[in-house]
């Protein structure tokens, strides 16, 4: 049953990730940059390969999908750590909703955030080589929320080049 739930979740997240437009999730490639890091939502990220789906329990109760640029995908496929310069990971998140057509299935509801990690060791040397961005409706969230990004990654996944997401084969 757990495998079926994950398969349905993966399919639903992937399908919705392909059908949402950048505007719906707040594409800000030419707009808002995150405080502290200056990270923007990368242009064309909605066409990137799926790295892994995830489900966040309460209190957020979200479905998530992490996509990556070509450098990220190759690094995951090759099990290469640290990630190469220029790696970009984007996490999309939606409210977790029960499917009205198929009760055991979960589907994405309203979009909640887009989160971005950019690998540039010279620019972000103080934060393990990563710059962070968190966006709601295409606008970067406040500086206080960005101040917690690296501390959380450093405390929990320092041994995986500060990246939580593992590749879903």
PDB file of C-alpha atoms in Angstrom:
ATOM      1  CA  UNK A   1       0.000   0.000   0.000  1.00  0.00           C
ATOM      2  CA  UNK A   2       2.855   2.368   0.854  1.00  0.00           C
ATOM      3  CA  UNK A   3       4.434   1.711  -2.561  1.00  0.00           C
ATOM      4  CA  UNK A   4       1.103   2.402  -4.292  1.00  0.00           C
ATOM      5  CA  UNK A   5       0.709   5.655  -2.361  1.00  0.00           C
ATOM      6  CA  UNK A   6       4.231   6.758  -3.348  1.00  0.00           C
ATOM      7  CA  UNK A   7       3.615   5.819  -6.983  1.00  0.00           C
ATOM      8  CA  UNK A   8       0.347   7.769  -7.057  1.00  0.00           C
ATOM      9  CA  UNK A   9       2.030  10.702  -5.293  1.00  0.00           C
ATOM     10  CA  UNK A  10       4.965  10.681  -7.721  1.00  0.00           C
ATOM     11  CA  UNK A  11       2.665  10.568 -10.721  1.00  0.00           C
ATOM     12  CA  UNK A  12       0.385  13.301  -9.425  1.00  0.00           C
ATOM     13  CA  UNK A  13       3.244  15.615  -8.527  1.00  0.00           C
ATOM     14  CA  UNK A  14       4.993  15.049 -11.859  1.00  0.00           C
ATOM     15  CA  UNK A  15       1.790  15.602 -13.828  1.00  0.00           C
ATOM     16  CA  UNK A  16       0.932  18.809 -12.022  1.00  0.00           C
ATOM     17  CA  UNK A  17       4.537  20.022 -12.243  1.00  0.00           C
ATOM     18  CA  UNK A  18       4.250  19.792 -16.012  1.00  0.00           C
ATOM     19  CA  UNK A  19       0.868  21.492 -16.269  1.00  0.00           C
ATOM     20  CA  UNK A  20       1.289  24.463 -13.931  1.00  0.00           C
ATOM     21  CA  UNK A  21       2.583  27.581 -15.626  1.00  0.00           C
ATOM     22  CA  UNK A  22       5.491  29.590 -14.303  1.00  0.00           C
ATOM     23  CA  UNK A  23       3.097  32.421 -13.495  1.00  0.00           C
ATOM     24  CA  UNK A  24       0.996  30.162 -11.287  1.00  0.00           C
ATOM     25  CA  UNK A  25       4.018  29.332  -9.153  1.00  0.00           C
ATOM     26  CA  UNK A  26       5.444  32.829  -9.449  1.00  0.00           C
ATOM     27  CA  UNK A  27       8.200  32.732 -12.062  1.00  0.00           C
ATOM     28  CA  UNK A  28      10.513  35.582 -11.129  1.00  0.00           C
ATOM     29  CA  UNK A  29      13.480  34.982 -13.430  1.00  0.00           C
ATOM     30  CA  UNK A  30      13.399  38.655 -14.389  1.00  0.00           C
ATOM     31  CA  UNK A  31      11.935  39.888 -11.119  1.00  0.00           C
ATOM     32  CA  UNK A  32      12.311  39.531  -7.404  1.00  0.00           C
ATOM     33  CA  UNK A  33      15.596  38.319  -5.883  1.00  0.00           C
ATOM     34  CA  UNK A  34      15.993  36.751  -2.458  1.00  0.00           C
ATOM     35  CA  UNK A  35      17.436  38.889   0.322  1.00  0.00           C
ATOM     36  CA  UNK A  36      20.953  37.980   1.504  1.00  0.00           C
ATOM     37  CA  UNK A  37      21.734  35.733  -1.498  1.00  0.00           C
ATOM     38  CA  UNK A  38      20.245  37.532  -4.516  1.00  0.00           C
ATOM     39  CA  UNK A  39      18.908  34.240  -5.885  1.00  0.00           C
ATOM     40  CA  UNK A  40      16.079  34.413  -8.450  1.00  0.00           C
ATOM     41  CA  UNK A  41      13.702  31.781  -9.719  1.00  0.00           C
ATOM     42  CA  UNK A  42      15.496  30.429 -12.809  1.00  0.00           C
ATOM     43  CA  UNK A  43      13.893  30.803 -16.198  1.00  0.00           C
ATOM     44  CA  UNK A  44      12.563  27.572 -17.668  1.00  0.00           C
ATOM     45  CA  UNK A  45      12.788  25.571 -14.429  1.00  0.00           C
ATOM     46  CA  UNK A  46       9.316  24.076 -15.028  1.00  0.00           C
ATOM     47  CA  UNK A  47      10.809  22.002 -17.862  1.00  0.00           C
ATOM     48  CA  UNK A  48      13.640  20.552 -15.756  1.00  0.00           C
ATOM     49  CA  UNK A  49      13.873  16.882 -14.797  1.00  0.00           C
ATOM     50  CA  UNK A  50      12.255  15.586 -11.620  1.00  0.00           C
ATOM     51  CA  UNK A  51      14.850  14.723  -8.954  1.00  0.00           C
ATOM     52  CA  UNK A  52      12.372  13.480  -6.332  1.00  0.00           C
ATOM     53  CA  UNK A  53       8.856  13.977  -4.969  1.00  0.00           C
ATOM     54  CA  UNK A  54       8.221  14.406  -1.260  1.00  0.00           C
ATOM     55  CA  UNK A  55       5.383  14.729   1.197  1.00  0.00           C
ATOM     56  CA  UNK A  56       5.670  17.097   4.149  1.00  0.00           C
ATOM     57  CA  UNK A  57       3.607  16.188   7.202  1.00  0.00           C
ATOM     58  CA  UNK A  58       1.769  18.581   9.493  1.00  0.00           C
ATOM     59  CA  UNK A  59       1.864  21.434  10.138  1.00  0.00           C
ATOM     60  CA  UNK A  60       2.745  22.266   6.493  1.00  0.00           C
ATOM     61  CA  UNK A  61       0.888  19.297   4.976  1.00  0.00           C
ATOM     62  CA  UNK A  62       2.397  19.776   1.511  1.00  0.00           C
ATOM     63  CA  UNK A  63       3.239  17.785  -1.580  1.00  0.00           C
ATOM     64  CA  UNK A  64       6.617  18.744  -3.007  1.00  0.00           C
ATOM     65  CA  UNK A  65       8.667  18.097  -6.095  1.00  0.00           C
ATOM     66  CA  UNK A  66      12.351  18.907  -6.529  1.00  0.00           C
ATOM     67  CA  UNK A  67      13.563  19.529 -10.063  1.00  0.00           C
ATOM     68  CA  UNK A  68      17.111  20.197 -11.184  1.00  0.00           C
ATOM     69  CA  UNK A  69      19.058  21.653 -14.067  1.00  0.00           C
ATOM     70  CA  UNK A  70      21.189  19.359 -16.245  1.00  0.00           C
ATOM     71  CA  UNK A  71      24.200  19.674 -13.900  1.00  0.00           C
ATOM     72  CA  UNK A  72      22.087  18.599 -10.927  1.00  0.00           C
ATOM     73  CA  UNK A  73      20.606  15.619 -12.753  1.00  0.00           C
ATOM     74  CA  UNK A  74      24.031  14.397 -13.903  1.00  0.00           C
ATOM     75  CA  UNK A  75      25.476  14.806 -10.392  1.00  0.00           C
ATOM     76  CA  UNK A  76      22.629  12.760  -8.913  1.00  0.00           C
ATOM     77  CA  UNK A  77      22.920  10.076 -11.579  1.00  0.00           C
ATOM     78  CA  UNK A  78      26.703   9.847 -11.031  1.00  0.00           C
ATOM     79  CA  UNK A  79      26.394  10.054  -7.218  1.00  0.00           C
ATOM     80  CA  UNK A  80      28.810  12.978  -7.416  1.00  0.00           C
ATOM     81  CA  UNK A  81      29.464  14.962  -4.254  1.00  0.00           C
ATOM     82  CA  UNK A  82      30.070  17.778  -3.850  1.00  0.00           C
ATOM     83  CA  UNK A  83      27.634  19.033  -6.441  1.00  0.00           C
ATOM     84  CA  UNK A  84      29.355  20.865  -9.320  1.00  0.00           C
ATOM     85  CA  UNK A  85      29.411  24.623  -9.687  1.00  0.00           C
ATOM     86  CA  UNK A  86      26.278  25.845 -11.432  1.00  0.00           C
ATOM     87  CA  UNK A  87      23.993  23.172  -9.963  1.00  0.00           C
ATOM     88  CA  UNK A  88      20.505  24.558  -9.401  1.00  0.00           C
ATOM     89  CA  UNK A  89      17.740  22.783  -7.489  1.00  0.00           C
ATOM     90  CA  UNK A  90      14.158  24.065  -7.328  1.00  0.00           C
ATOM     91  CA  UNK A  91      11.578  22.769  -4.860  1.00  0.00           C
ATOM     92  CA  UNK A  92       7.927  23.370  -5.726  1.00  0.00           C
ATOM     93  CA  UNK A  93       5.311  22.932  -3.011  1.00  0.00           C
ATOM     94  CA  UNK A  94       1.539  22.621  -2.979  1.00  0.00           C
ATOM     95  CA  UNK A  95      -1.052  22.038  -0.270  1.00  0.00           C
ATOM     96  CA  UNK A  96      -1.786  18.323   0.152  1.00  0.00           C
ATOM     97  CA  UNK A  97      -5.347  17.545  -0.970  1.00  0.00           C
ATOM     98  CA  UNK A  98      -7.286  14.286  -1.158  1.00  0.00           C
ATOM     99  CA  UNK A  99      -8.288  13.402  -4.718  1.00  0.00           C
ATOM    100  CA  UNK A 100     -12.041  13.810  -5.271  1.00  0.00           C
ATOM    101  CA  UNK A 101     -11.926  11.073  -7.942  1.00  0.00           C
ATOM    102  CA  UNK A 102      -9.827   8.478  -6.095  1.00  0.00           C
ATOM    103  CA  UNK A 103      -9.883   8.649  -2.275  1.00  0.00           C
ATOM    104  CA  UNK A 104      -6.562   6.863  -1.586  1.00  0.00           C
ATOM    105  CA  UNK A 105      -4.717   9.362  -3.802  1.00  0.00           C
ATOM    106  CA  UNK A 106      -3.234  12.698  -2.832  1.00  0.00           C
ATOM    107  CA  UNK A 107      -3.140  15.537  -5.325  1.00  0.00           C
ATOM    108  CA  UNK A 108      -1.610  19.000  -5.292  1.00  0.00           C
ATOM    109  CA  UNK A 109      -3.869  21.819  -4.178  1.00  0.00           C
ATOM    110  CA  UNK A 110      -2.936  25.491  -4.021  1.00  0.00           C
ATOM    111  CA  UNK A 111       0.691  26.372  -4.744  1.00  0.00           C
ATOM    112  CA  UNK A 112       2.553  27.450  -1.602  1.00  0.00           C
ATOM    113  CA  UNK A 113       6.254  28.130  -2.293  1.00  0.00           C
ATOM    114  CA  UNK A 114       9.100  27.827  -4.748  1.00  0.00           C
ATOM    115  CA  UNK A 115      12.501  27.333  -3.103  1.00  0.00           C
ATOM    116  CA  UNK A 116      15.804  27.571  -4.979  1.00  0.00           C
ATOM    117  CA  UNK A 117      19.377  26.474  -4.212  1.00  0.00           C
ATOM    118  CA  UNK A 118      22.245  27.659  -6.441  1.00  0.00           C
ATOM    119  CA  UNK A 119      25.791  26.245  -6.197  1.00  0.00           C
ATOM    120  CA  UNK A 120      28.440  28.967  -6.548  1.00  0.00           C
ATOM    121  CA  UNK A 121      31.303  28.315  -4.128  1.00  0.00           C
ATOM    122  CA  UNK A 122      33.005  31.674  -4.632  1.00  0.00           C
ATOM    123  CA  UNK A 123      29.860  33.784  -4.303  1.00  0.00           C
ATOM    124  CA  UNK A 124      28.404  31.772  -1.398  1.00  0.00           C
ATOM    125  CA  UNK A 125      31.573  30.620   0.367  1.00  0.00           C
ATOM    126  CA  UNK A 126      30.169  31.464   3.800  1.00  0.00           C
ATOM    127  CA  UNK A 127      27.175  29.171   3.273  1.00  0.00           C
ATOM    128  CA  UNK A 128      28.806  25.992   2.038  1.00  0.00           C
ATOM    129  CA  UNK A 129      28.844  27.197  -1.562  1.00  0.00           C
ATOM    130  CA  UNK A 130      25.056  27.493  -1.793  1.00  0.00           C
ATOM    131  CA  UNK A 131      22.757  30.489  -2.258  1.00  0.00           C
ATOM    132  CA  UNK A 132      19.119  30.180  -1.239  1.00  0.00           C
ATOM    133  CA  UNK A 133      15.843  31.693  -2.361  1.00  0.00           C
ATOM    134  CA  UNK A 134      12.312  31.210  -1.090  1.00  0.00           C
ATOM    135  CA  UNK A 135       9.388  32.674  -3.024  1.00  0.00           C
ATOM    136  CA  UNK A 136       5.629  32.978  -2.605  1.00  0.00           C
ATOM    137  CA  UNK A 137       3.675  34.102  -5.659  1.00  0.00           C
ATOM    138  CA  UNK A 138       6.947  35.037  -7.351  1.00  0.00           C
ATOM    139  CA  UNK A 139       8.068  37.343  -4.546  1.00  0.00           C
ATOM    140  CA  UNK A 140      10.949  36.593  -2.210  1.00  0.00           C
ATOM    141  CA  UNK A 141       9.968  36.071   1.412  1.00  0.00           C
ATOM    142  CA  UNK A 142      11.453  38.288   4.089  1.00  0.00           C
ATOM    143  CA  UNK A 143      15.072  38.254   5.184  1.00  0.00           C
ATOM    144  CA  UNK A 144      14.341  36.567   8.530  1.00  0.00           C
ATOM    145  CA  UNK A 145      13.143  33.427   6.733  1.00  0.00           C
ATOM    146  CA  UNK A 146      16.253  33.392   4.520  1.00  0.00           C
ATOM    147  CA  UNK A 147      18.516  33.682   7.568  1.00  0.00           C
ATOM    148  CA  UNK A 148      17.402  30.203   8.665  1.00  0.00           C
ATOM    149  CA  UNK A 149      18.136  28.409   5.361  1.00  0.00           C
ATOM    150  CA  UNK A 150      21.801  27.586   5.731  1.00  0.00           C
ATOM    151  CA  UNK A 151      21.671  26.869   9.469  1.00  0.00           C
ATOM    152  CA  UNK A 152      19.070  24.162   8.895  1.00  0.00           C
ATOM    153  CA  UNK A 153      20.994  22.605   5.994  1.00  0.00           C
ATOM    154  CA  UNK A 154      24.270  22.784   7.908  1.00  0.00           C
ATOM    155  CA  UNK A 155      22.815  21.109  11.001  1.00  0.00           C
ATOM    156  CA  UNK A 156      21.184  18.233   9.141  1.00  0.00           C
ATOM    157  CA  UNK A 157      22.882  17.512   5.792  1.00  0.00           C
ATOM    158  CA  UNK A 158      26.418  18.864   5.929  1.00  0.00           C
ATOM    159  CA  UNK A 159      27.694  15.418   4.876  1.00  0.00           C
ATOM    160  CA  UNK A 160      25.576  15.532   1.678  1.00  0.00           C
ATOM    161  CA  UNK A 161      26.897  18.899   0.438  1.00  0.00           C
ATOM    162  CA  UNK A 162      24.117  20.643   2.397  1.00  0.00           C
ATOM    163  CA  UNK A 163      21.357  19.121   0.212  1.00  0.00           C
ATOM    164  CA  UNK A 164      18.390  17.267   1.722  1.00  0.00           C
ATOM    165  CA  UNK A 165      16.978  15.756  -1.455  1.00  0.00           C
ATOM    166  CA  UNK A 166      18.073  12.313  -2.578  1.00  0.00           C
ATOM    167  CA  UNK A 167      17.542  11.093  -6.120  1.00  0.00           C
ATOM    168  CA  UNK A 168      14.394   9.021  -6.707  1.00  0.00           C
ATOM    169  CA  UNK A 169      15.437   6.268  -9.092  1.00  0.00           C
TER     170      UNK A 169
END
